[in-house]
CSV table of C-alpha atoms in Angstrom, one decimal:
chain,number,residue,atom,x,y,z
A,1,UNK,CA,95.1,118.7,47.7
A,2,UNK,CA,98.3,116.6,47.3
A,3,UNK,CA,98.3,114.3,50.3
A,4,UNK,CA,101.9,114.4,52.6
A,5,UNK,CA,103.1,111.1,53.7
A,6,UNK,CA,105.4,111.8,56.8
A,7,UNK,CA,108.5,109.3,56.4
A,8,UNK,CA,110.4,107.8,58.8
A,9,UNK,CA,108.7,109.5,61.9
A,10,UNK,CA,110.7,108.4,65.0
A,11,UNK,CA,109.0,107.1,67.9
A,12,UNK,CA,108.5,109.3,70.9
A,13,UNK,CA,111.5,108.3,72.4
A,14,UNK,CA,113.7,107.8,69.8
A,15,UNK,CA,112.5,111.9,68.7
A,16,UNK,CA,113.1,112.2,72.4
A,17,UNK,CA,116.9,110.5,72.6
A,18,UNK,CA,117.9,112.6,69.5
A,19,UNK,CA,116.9,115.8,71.5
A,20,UNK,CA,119.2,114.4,74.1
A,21,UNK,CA,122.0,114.0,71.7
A,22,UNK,CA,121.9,117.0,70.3
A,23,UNK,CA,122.2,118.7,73.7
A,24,UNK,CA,125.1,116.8,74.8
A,25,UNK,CA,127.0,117.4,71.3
A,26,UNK,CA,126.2,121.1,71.7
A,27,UNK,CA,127.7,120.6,75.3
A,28,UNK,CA,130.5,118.2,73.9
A,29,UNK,CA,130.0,115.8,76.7
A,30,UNK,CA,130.3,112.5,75.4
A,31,UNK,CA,127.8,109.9,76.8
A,32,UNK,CA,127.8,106.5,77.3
A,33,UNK,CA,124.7,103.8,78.3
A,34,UNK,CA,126.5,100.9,80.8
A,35,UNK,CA,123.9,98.4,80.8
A,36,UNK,CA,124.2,94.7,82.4
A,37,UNK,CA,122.7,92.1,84.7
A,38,UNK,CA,121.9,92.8,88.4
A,39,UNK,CA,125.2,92.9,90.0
A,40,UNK,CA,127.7,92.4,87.1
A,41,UNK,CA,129.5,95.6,88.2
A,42,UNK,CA,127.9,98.6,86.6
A,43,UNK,CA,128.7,100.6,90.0
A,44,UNK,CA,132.2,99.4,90.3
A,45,UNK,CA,132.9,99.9,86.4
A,46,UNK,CA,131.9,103.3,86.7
A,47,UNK,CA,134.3,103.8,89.5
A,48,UNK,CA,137.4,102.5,88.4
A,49,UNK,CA,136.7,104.7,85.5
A,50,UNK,CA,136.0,107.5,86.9
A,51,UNK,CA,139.6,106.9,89.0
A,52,UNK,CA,141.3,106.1,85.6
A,53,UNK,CA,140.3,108.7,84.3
A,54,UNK,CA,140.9,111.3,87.2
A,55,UNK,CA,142.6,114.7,86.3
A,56,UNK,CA,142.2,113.9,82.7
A,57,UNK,CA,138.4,113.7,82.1
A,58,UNK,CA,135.7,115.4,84.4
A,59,UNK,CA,133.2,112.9,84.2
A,60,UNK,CA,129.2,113.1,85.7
A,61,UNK,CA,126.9,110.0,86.2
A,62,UNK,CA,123.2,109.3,85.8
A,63,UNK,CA,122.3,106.5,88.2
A,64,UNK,CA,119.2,104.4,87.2
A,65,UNK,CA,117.5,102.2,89.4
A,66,UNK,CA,114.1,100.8,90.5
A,67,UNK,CA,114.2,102.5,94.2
A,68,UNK,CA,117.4,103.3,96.3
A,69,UNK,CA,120.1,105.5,96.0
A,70,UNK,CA,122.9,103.5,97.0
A,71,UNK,CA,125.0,103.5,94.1
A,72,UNK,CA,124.5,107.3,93.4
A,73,UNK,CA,125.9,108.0,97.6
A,74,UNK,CA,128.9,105.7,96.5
A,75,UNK,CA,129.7,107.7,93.0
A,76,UNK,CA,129.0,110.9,95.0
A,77,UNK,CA,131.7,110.5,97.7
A,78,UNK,CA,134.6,111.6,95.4
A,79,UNK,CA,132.4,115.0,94.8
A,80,UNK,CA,131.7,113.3,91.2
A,81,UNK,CA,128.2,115.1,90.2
A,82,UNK,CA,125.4,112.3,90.3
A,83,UNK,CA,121.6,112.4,89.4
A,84,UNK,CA,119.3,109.6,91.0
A,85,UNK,CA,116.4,108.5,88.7
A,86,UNK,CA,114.4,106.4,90.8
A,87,UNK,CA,112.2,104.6,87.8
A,88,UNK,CA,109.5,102.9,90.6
A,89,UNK,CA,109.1,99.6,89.0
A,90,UNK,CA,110.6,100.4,85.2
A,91,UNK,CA,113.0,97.9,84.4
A,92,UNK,CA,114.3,100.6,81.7
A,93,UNK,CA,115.7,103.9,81.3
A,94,UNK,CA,113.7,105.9,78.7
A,95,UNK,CA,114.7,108.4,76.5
A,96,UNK,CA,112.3,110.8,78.7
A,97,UNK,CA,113.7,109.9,82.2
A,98,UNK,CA,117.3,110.9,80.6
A,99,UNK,CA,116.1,114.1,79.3
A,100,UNK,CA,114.1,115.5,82.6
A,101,UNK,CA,117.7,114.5,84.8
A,102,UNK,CA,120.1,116.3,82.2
A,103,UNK,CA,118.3,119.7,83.7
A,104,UNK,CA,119.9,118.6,87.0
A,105,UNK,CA,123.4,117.3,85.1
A,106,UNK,CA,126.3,120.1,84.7
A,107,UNK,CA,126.8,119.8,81.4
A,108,UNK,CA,129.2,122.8,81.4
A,109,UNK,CA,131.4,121.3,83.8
A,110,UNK,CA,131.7,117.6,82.5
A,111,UNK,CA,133.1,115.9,79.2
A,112,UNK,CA,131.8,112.5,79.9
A,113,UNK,CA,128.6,111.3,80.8
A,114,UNK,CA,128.0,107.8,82.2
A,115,UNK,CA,124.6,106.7,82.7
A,116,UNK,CA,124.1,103.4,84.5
A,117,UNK,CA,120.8,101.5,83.3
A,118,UNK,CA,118.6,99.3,85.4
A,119,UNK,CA,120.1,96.1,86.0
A,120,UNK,CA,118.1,93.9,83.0
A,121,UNK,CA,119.7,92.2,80.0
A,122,UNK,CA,116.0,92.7,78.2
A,123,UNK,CA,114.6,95.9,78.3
A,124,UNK,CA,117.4,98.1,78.1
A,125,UNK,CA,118.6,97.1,74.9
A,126,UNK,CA,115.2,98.2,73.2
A,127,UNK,CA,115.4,102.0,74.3
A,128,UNK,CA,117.8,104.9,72.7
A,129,UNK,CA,118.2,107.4,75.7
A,130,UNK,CA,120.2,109.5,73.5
A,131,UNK,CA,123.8,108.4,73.7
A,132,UNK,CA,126.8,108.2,72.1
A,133,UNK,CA,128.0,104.4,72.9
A,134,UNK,CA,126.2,101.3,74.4
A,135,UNK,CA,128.3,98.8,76.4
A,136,UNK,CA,127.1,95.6,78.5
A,137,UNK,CA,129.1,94.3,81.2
A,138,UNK,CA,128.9,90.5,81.5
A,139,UNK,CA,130.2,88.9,84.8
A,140,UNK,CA,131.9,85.7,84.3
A,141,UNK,CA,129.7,84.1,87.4
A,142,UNK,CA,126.8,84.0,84.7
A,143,UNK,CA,128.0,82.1,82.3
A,144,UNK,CA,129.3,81.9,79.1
A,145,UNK,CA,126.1,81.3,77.5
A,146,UNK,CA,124.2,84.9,77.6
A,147,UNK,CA,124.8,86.2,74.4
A,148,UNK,CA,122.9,83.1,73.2
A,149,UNK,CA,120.0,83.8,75.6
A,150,UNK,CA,120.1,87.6,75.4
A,151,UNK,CA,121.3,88.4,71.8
A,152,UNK,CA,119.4,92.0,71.0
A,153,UNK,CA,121.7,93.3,74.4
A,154,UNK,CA,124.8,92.0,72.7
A,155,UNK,CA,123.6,92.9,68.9
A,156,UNK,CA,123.2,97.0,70.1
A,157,UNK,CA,126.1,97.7,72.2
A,158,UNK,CA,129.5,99.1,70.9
A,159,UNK,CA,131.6,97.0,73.7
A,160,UNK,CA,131.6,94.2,75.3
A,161,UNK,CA,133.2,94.3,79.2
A,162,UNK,CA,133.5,90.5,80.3
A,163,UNK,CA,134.3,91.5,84.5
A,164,UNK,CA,134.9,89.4,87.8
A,165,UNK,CA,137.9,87.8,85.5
A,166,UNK,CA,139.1,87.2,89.0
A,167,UNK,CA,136.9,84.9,89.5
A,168,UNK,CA,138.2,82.8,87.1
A,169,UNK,CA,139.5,80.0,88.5
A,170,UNK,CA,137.0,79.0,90.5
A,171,UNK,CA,134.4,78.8,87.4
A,172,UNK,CA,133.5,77.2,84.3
A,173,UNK,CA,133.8,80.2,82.0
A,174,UNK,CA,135.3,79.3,78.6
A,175,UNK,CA,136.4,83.0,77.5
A,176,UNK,CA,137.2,82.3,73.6
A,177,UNK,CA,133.6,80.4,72.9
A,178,UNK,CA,132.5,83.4,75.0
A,179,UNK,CA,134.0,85.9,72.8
A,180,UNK,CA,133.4,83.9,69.3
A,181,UNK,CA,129.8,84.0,70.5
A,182,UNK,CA,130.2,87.8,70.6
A,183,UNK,CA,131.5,88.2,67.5
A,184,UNK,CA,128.9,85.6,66.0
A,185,UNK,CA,126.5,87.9,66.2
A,186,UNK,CA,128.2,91.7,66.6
A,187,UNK,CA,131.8,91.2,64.6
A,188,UNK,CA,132.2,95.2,65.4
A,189,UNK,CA,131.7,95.0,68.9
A,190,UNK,CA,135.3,95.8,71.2
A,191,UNK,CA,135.5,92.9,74.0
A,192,UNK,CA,137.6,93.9,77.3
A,193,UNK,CA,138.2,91.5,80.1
A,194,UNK,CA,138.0,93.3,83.5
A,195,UNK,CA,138.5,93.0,87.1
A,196,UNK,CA,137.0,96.2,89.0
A,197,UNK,CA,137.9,93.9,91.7
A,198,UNK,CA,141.8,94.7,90.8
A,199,UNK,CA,141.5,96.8,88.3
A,200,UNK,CA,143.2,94.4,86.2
A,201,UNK,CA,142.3,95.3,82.3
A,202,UNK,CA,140.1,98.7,83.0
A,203,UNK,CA,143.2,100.9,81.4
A,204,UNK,CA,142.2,99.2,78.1
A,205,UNK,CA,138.9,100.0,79.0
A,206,UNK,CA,139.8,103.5,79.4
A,207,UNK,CA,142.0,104.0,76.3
A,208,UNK,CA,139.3,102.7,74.4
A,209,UNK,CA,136.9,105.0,75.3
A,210,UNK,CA,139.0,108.6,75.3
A,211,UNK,CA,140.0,107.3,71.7
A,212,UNK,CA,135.8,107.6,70.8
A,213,UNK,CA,136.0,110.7,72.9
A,214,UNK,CA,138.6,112.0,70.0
A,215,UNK,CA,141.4,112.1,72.9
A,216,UNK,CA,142.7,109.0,72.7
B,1,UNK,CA,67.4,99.0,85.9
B,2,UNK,CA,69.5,97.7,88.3
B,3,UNK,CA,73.2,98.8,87.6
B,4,UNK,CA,75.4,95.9,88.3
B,5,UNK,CA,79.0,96.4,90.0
B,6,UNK,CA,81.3,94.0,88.7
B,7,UNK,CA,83.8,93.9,91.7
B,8,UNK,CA,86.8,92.6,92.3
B,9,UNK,CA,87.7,91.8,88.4
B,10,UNK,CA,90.8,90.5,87.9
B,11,UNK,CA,93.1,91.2,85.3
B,12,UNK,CA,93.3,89.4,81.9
B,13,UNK,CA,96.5,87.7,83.0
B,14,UNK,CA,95.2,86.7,86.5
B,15,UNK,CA,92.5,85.1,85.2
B,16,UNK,CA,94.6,83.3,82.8
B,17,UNK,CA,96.4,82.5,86.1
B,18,UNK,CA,93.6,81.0,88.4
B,19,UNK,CA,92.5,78.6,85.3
B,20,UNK,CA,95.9,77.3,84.9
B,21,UNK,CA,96.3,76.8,89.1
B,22,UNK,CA,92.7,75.0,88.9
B,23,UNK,CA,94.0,73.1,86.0
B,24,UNK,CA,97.3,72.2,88.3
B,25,UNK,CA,95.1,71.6,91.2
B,26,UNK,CA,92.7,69.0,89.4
B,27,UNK,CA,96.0,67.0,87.9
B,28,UNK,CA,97.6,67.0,91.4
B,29,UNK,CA,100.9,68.7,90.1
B,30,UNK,CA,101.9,71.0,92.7
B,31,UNK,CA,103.6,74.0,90.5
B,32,UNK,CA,107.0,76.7,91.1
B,33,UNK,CA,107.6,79.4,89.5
B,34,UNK,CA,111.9,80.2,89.8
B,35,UNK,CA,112.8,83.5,89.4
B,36,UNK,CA,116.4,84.9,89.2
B,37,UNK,CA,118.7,87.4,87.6
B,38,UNK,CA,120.4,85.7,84.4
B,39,UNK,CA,123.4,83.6,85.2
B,40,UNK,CA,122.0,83.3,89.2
B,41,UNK,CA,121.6,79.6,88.6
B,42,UNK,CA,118.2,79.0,87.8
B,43,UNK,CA,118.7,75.6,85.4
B,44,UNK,CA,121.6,74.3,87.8
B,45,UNK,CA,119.1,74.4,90.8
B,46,UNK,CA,116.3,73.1,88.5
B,47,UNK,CA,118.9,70.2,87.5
B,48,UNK,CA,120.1,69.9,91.2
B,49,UNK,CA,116.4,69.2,91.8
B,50,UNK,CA,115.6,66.4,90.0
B,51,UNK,CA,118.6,64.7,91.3
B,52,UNK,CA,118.0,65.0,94.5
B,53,UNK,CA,114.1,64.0,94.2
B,54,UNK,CA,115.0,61.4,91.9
B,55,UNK,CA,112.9,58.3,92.5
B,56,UNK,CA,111.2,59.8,94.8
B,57,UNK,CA,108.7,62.8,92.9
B,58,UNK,CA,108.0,62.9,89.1
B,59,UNK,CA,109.0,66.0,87.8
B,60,UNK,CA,108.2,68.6,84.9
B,61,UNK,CA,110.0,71.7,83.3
B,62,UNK,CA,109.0,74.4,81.2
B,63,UNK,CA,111.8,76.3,80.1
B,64,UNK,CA,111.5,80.4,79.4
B,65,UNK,CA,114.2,82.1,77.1
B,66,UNK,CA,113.7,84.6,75.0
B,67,UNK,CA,115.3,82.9,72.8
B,68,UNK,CA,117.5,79.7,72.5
B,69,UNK,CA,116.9,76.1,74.0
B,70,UNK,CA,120.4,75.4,75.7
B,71,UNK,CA,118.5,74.9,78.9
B,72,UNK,CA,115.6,72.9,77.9
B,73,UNK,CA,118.0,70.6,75.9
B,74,UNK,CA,120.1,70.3,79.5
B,75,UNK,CA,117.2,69.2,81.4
B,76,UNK,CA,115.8,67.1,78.8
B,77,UNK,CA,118.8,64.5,78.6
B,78,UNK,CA,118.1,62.4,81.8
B,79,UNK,CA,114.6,62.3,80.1
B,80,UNK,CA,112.5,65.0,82.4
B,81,UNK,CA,109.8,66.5,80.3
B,82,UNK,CA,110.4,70.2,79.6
B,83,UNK,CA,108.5,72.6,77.2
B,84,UNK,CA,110.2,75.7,76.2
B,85,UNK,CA,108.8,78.7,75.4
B,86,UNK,CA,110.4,81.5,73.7
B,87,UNK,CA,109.1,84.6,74.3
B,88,UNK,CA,111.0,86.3,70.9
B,89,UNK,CA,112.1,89.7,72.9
B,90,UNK,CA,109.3,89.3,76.4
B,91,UNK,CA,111.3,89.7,79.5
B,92,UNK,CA,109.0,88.1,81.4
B,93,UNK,CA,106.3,84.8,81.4
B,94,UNK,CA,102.9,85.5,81.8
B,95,UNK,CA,99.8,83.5,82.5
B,96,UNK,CA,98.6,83.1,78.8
B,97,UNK,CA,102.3,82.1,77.4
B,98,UNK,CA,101.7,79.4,80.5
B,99,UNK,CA,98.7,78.3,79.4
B,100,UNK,CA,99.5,77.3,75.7
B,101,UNK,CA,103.0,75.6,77.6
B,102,UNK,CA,100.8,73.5,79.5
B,103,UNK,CA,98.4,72.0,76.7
B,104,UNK,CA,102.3,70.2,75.9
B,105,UNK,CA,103.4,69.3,79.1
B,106,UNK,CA,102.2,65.5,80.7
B,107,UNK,CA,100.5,66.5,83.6
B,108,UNK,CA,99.2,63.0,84.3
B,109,UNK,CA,102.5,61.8,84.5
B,110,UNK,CA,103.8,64.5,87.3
B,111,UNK,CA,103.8,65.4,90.5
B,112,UNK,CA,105.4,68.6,90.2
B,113,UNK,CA,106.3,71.3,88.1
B,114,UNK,CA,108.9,74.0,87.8
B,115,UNK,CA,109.0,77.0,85.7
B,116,UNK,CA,112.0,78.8,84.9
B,117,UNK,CA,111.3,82.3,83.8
B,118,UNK,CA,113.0,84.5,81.7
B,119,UNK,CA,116.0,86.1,83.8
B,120,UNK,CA,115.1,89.7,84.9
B,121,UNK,CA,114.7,90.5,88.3
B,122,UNK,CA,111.9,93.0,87.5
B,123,UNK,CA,109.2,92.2,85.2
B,124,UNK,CA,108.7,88.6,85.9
B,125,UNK,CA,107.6,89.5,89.6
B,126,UNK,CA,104.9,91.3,88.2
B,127,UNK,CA,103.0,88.5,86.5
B,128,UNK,CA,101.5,85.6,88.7
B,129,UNK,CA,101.6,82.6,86.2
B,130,UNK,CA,99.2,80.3,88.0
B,131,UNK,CA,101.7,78.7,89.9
B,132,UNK,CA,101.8,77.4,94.2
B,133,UNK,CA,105.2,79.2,95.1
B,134,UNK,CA,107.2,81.8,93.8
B,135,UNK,CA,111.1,82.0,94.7
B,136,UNK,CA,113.9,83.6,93.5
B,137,UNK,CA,117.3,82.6,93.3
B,138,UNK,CA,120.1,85.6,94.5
B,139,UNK,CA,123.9,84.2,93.3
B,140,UNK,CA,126.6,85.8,95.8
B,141,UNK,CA,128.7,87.4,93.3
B,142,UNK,CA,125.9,89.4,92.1
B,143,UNK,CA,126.3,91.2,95.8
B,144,UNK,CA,124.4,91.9,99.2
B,145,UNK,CA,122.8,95.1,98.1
B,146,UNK,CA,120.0,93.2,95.9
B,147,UNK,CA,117.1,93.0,98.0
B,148,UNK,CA,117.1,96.9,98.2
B,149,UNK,CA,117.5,97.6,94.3
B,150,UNK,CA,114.7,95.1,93.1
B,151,UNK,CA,112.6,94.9,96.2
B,152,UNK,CA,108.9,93.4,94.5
B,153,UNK,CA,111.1,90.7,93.7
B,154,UNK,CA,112.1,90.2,97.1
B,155,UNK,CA,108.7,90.5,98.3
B,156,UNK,CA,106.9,88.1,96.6
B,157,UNK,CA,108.4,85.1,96.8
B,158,UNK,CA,108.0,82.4,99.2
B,159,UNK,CA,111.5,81.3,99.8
B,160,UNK,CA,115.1,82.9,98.3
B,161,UNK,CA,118.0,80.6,97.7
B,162,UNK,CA,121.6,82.0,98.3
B,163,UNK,CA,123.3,80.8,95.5
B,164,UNK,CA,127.1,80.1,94.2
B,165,UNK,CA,128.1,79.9,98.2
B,166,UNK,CA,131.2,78.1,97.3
B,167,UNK,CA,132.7,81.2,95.9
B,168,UNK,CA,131.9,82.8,99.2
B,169,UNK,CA,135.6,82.7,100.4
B,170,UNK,CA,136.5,85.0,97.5
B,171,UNK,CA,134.0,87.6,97.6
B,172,UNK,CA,132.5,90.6,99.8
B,173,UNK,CA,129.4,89.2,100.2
B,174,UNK,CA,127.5,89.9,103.8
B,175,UNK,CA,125.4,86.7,104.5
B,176,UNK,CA,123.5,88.1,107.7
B,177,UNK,CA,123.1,92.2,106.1
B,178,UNK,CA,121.4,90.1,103.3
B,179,UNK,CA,119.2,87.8,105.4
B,180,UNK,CA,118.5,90.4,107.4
B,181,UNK,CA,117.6,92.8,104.2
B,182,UNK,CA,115.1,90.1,103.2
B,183,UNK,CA,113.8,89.6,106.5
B,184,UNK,CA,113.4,93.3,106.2
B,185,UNK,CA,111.0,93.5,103.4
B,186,UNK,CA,109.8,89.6,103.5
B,187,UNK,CA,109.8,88.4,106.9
B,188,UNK,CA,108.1,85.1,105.7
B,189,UNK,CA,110.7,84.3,103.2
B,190,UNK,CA,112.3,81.2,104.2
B,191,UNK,CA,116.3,81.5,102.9
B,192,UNK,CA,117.9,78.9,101.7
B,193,UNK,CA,122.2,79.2,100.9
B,194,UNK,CA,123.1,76.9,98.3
B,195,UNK,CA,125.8,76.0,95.7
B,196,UNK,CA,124.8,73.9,92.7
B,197,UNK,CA,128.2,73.2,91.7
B,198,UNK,CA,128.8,71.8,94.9
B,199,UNK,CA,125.1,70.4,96.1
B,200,UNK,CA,125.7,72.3,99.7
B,201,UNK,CA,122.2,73.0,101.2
B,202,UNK,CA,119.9,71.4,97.8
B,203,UNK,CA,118.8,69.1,100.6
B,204,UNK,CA,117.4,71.6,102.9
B,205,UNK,CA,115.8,73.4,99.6
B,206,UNK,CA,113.9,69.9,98.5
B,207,UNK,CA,112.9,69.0,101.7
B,208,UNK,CA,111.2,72.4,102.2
B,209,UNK,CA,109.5,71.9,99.1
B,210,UNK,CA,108.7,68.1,99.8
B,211,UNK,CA,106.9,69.9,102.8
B,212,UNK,CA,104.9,72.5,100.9
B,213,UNK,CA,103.8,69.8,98.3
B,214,UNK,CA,102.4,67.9,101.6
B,215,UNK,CA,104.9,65.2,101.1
B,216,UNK,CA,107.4,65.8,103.7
């Protein structure tokens, strides 16, 4: 009896993220992973984009977070279609969690799907939930030291958003040995300063990410 | 035969951690464990410390990263002894990773020591380390709403430091919705608002802790 060797078997969850893909591409809504420190603006990212991008893109949301729902109530004023995974002590989003709240997504009636991860510049980065692009937000208030200190985040992601570039004047944030630091160690990765606080640089943002959408 | 019922066993890790707090306790070194998201401020209040105990208490450091040793090189140029341990990918320190650290670090020659964990507001408040207190540092720009999104973390520590209150004038940050938030889930929590740029409100912070060492 000849003896089968299985190659490259994917791990539950990656198996699990590609099943996830493959429904959103067969939906054509393009998903995107917005991962980043407690309080580095994942919220307030996902709502300057979502008024960016208003009238042009119908966009949905998967909100991630240890217990609450505060963030979801927020994203669902505007009538924007949210889904609240409450992971109960997961510091992660898992391929698993994303594919039991797509049942509750609309996937007819959206083209863009933003899933905000736990706030964690560790585990995140390990787990595939089945997307299309991984970005990081990095506040300027943490330093511009975290690539250093959390360098499988900023190897995986696709972009990087430096925000609170309001802030900058009352810091010490050196934003080019921030961004060589970057592209030490991810030349590929796009790097867009922000301010959801005045929405400075989010049309950037914005163009960047209808041009992977194919509408740029 | 008498069947015996082993009760009360306590995990690997927490019996890691009682050795290494009996270990403390028979050297004298009265130990902290200083949690925080990354960027909070965890080495600047660790640096802050030593300054303002200067003369007056001997003082350790082991340094968690994942990877790195910006920090441990920091605290190491005034000549304060610091091991770092880098946990290669771990988002958190555990008891065991503690117990190798201390083997390295001259507990005859201190009177306390502080451990900065990996920063991650989740994982690391799941581990006790062996240590006397736990606290965590909250920076304001990271917002008000913390307490409710990472709540273990807020309820295990002994004391929460308000940090980066010098950028106060230029945020929306609630001071009294987050006291009372920690209050809330921690009403033994003693708060502490500090800046470490600035050195506003160290004093309160090392004279509380002169106080729990029995030194006050």
């Amino acid at each position: 009896m000849e003896i089968k060797v299985l190659k490259d078997i994917l791990s539950a969850n990656d198996q699990i993220a590609q099943r996830n893909r493959e429904l959103l591409n067969s939906k054509g809504v393009f998903t995107v992973n917005v991962m980043a420190s407690p309080g580095a603006g994942k919220t307030s990212l996902i709502l300057q984009t979502i008024k960016s991008l208003k009238g042009k893109i119908k966009i949905g949301v998967i909100e991630g977070d240890i217990r609450s729902s505060i963030d979801a109530e927020l994203i669902n004023k505007d009538g924007t279609p949210v889904v609240q995974i409450n992971t109960g002590g997961e510091c992660h989003l898992d391929a698993n969690m994303i594919a039991n709240a797509l049942g509750n997504v609309p996937l007819q009636d959206i083209e863009l799907l933003i899933i905000e991860n736990v706030g964690n510049l560790v585990c995140p980065a390990e787990f595939d939930v089945g997307v299309h692009k991984r970005v990081v937000i990095a506040s300027t208030p943490e330093g511009d030291d975290k690539p250093f200190k959390y360098p499988l985040m900023f190897d995986v992601v696709d972009a990087v958003l430096i925000n609170k570039i309001d802030l900058l004047p009352y810091l010490n944030f050196d934003m080019d040995a921030f961004s060589r630091a970057i592209k030490g160690m991810n030349e590929k990765a796009e790097i867009f300063p922000v301010s959801c606080t005045t929405g400075e640089g989010i049309e950037q943002w914005t163009s960047w990410l209808l041009a992977q959408m194919g509408r740029g």
